[in-house]
Amino acid sequence: MLALSEGFLGLELSVTLSTALVDFFAKWGALELASFVFDKMKDRNVITWIAMFVGLAQNGLAEDASKLFSPIQEKGVAVNSTTLVSLVHSCAHLGFLRKGKSIHVYLIRHGFIFDVVDMTALIDMYAKCGKIQSAESLFNNNSITKDVISFNSMITGYALHGQGNQAVSNYFRMIKEGIMPNHSTFLSPLTACSHSGLVEDGITLFHRMKEDHKLGPTEKHYSRLVDVLGKAGRVEEARALIRKMPFEPSSAVLETFLSGCRLQKNITMGIKVADRLLHLDAMNTAVYVVLSNMYAEARRWDKVDYIRGLMRKHGVKKTPAYSSF
DNA sequence: TTAGGGTTAG
C-alpha cells in the first residue's frame, strides 16, 4: 500500500502502469486494492474507467459499478468497439438494461459502425435483460455477417426465454447458413429441450453432434439429454444412455438422473442410483434429501426415518426438506 | 505498458 500510495520507488506511476494495476487487482477480485489505486490516480484514461467498472461488475458489486457509469458517459468514453463491448458485457451481467440500451442508442446516434463482436455483446445483453425481441431483431437485421458465437448467443437467448422451438430451429438455420457449430452450440438447445419437453428434438440434436460434426458429446451434453429423457418419463433410456457413456459418469450426471427418477416416482431406480452416488460421496447431502423426499411422497415414513438415521451415522447435518402435498 | 462477444439452471 505504501509503495503504491507514494509511487513505486518514489516515482509517480504512469497512467498506463496504474491502469494495469487497477485491471490486475480487479480481475483477481482484490477490489479494495483496485479502488485504492484508482482513487489515487490523478489522471485516468478510458481504459482506467472501464477496467474499474468491469472489475466491480464482474465481482457482483452492481451498486458501486453503477456509480461509475455516469462519469464514464459524461466523459463520452463509450466510443470505440472495445469500450462498447466491455460496458455492454458488464451491463448484461448485472441486468442493467437501461444503461446498456443507452450505450446502444448513443452509438447509433453517433453513426457508430457495429461489427459482429459489438452486435453479439448487444444481443447477449438484450437477451439476458429479458428483451428477447430486441435481441432477435438485432440478430436478424443482416447488417453483420453472423458467426458461431453470435448464433450461439442468440440460441442461448431463446433457451433462456423458454423458446425451445426457436433454439432448435436456429441451430438448423445456422447449419443451413454454413456455419460450423461447436460444443457450446448444443448445450443451450439441449437445455431448452428439457424445459420445453422437446424430447425428439433433444435426441436428434445430441446425435447430430457426432454424426454431422464429429463433436463428441461431453459430460454436460450427456447430462442434458439424461435430463430431457428423465423429465419425459423415459428413465430406462436415460439409464441406457449413462451406461453407453465413454467415461465414468460423475455425480453431476447421476444427480440429474436421480432427479428424473424422483420426478417419475421410480423409487427402485432411484435407490440404485442414490446408492451409487453415496458410494462416490457419502456426504452428498442432496442425495439424502432427494431420497427422503421420494420416500415421503410415497408415504414411506419408516424409510424417511431410516434415511435420517443414515445421515446421522455419516454426520450429514442438513435436515431433509419434506415436500408438501 | 493498460480495455473485447457465447458456454445449463439454480
PDB file of C-alpha atoms (C1' of nucleotides) in Angstrom, chain A residues 16 81 89 120 128 147 152 182 184 224, chain B:
ATOM      1  CA  THR A  16      -0.671   3.039 -18.130  1.00  0.00           C
ATOM      2  CA  SER A  81     -15.712  -1.049 -30.113  1.00  0.00           C
ATOM      3  CA  HIS A  89     -20.984  -7.142 -21.356  1.00  0.00           C
ATOM      4  CA  THR A 120     -23.076 -10.170 -30.186  1.00  0.00           C
ATOM      5  CA  LYS A 128     -30.088 -11.583 -20.620  1.00  0.00           C
ATOM      6  CA  ASP A 147     -20.577 -16.374 -36.889  1.00  0.00           C
ATOM      7  CA  ASN A 152     -24.730 -19.434 -30.006  1.00  0.00           C
ATOM      8  CA  ASN A 182     -19.112 -26.156 -31.688  1.00  0.00           C
ATOM      9  CA  SER A 184     -21.398 -24.788 -26.855  1.00  0.00           C
ATOM     10  CA  ARG A 224     -28.673 -32.537 -20.585  1.00  0.00           C
TER      11      ARG A 224
ATOM     12  C1'  DT B   1       2.769  -0.639 -20.830  1.00  0.00           C
ATOM     13  C1'  DT B   2      -3.253  -0.917 -19.664  1.00  0.00           C
ATOM     14  C1'  DA B   3      -9.883  -2.465 -22.018  1.00  0.00           C
ATOM     15  C1'  DG B   4     -13.374  -7.005 -26.494  1.00  0.00           C
ATOM     16  C1'  DG B   5     -18.586 -11.366 -27.969  1.00  0.00           C
ATOM     17  C1'  DG B   6     -21.494 -17.054 -26.315  1.00  0.00           C
ATOM     18  C1'  DT B   7     -20.816 -21.576 -22.878  1.00  0.00           C
ATOM     19  C1'  DT B   8     -27.295 -25.403 -18.345  1.00  0.00           C
ATOM     20  C1'  DA B   9     -30.134 -23.614 -14.110  1.00  0.00           C
ATOM     21  C1'  DG B  10     -30.310 -22.659  -9.659  1.00  0.00           C
TER      22       DG B  10
END
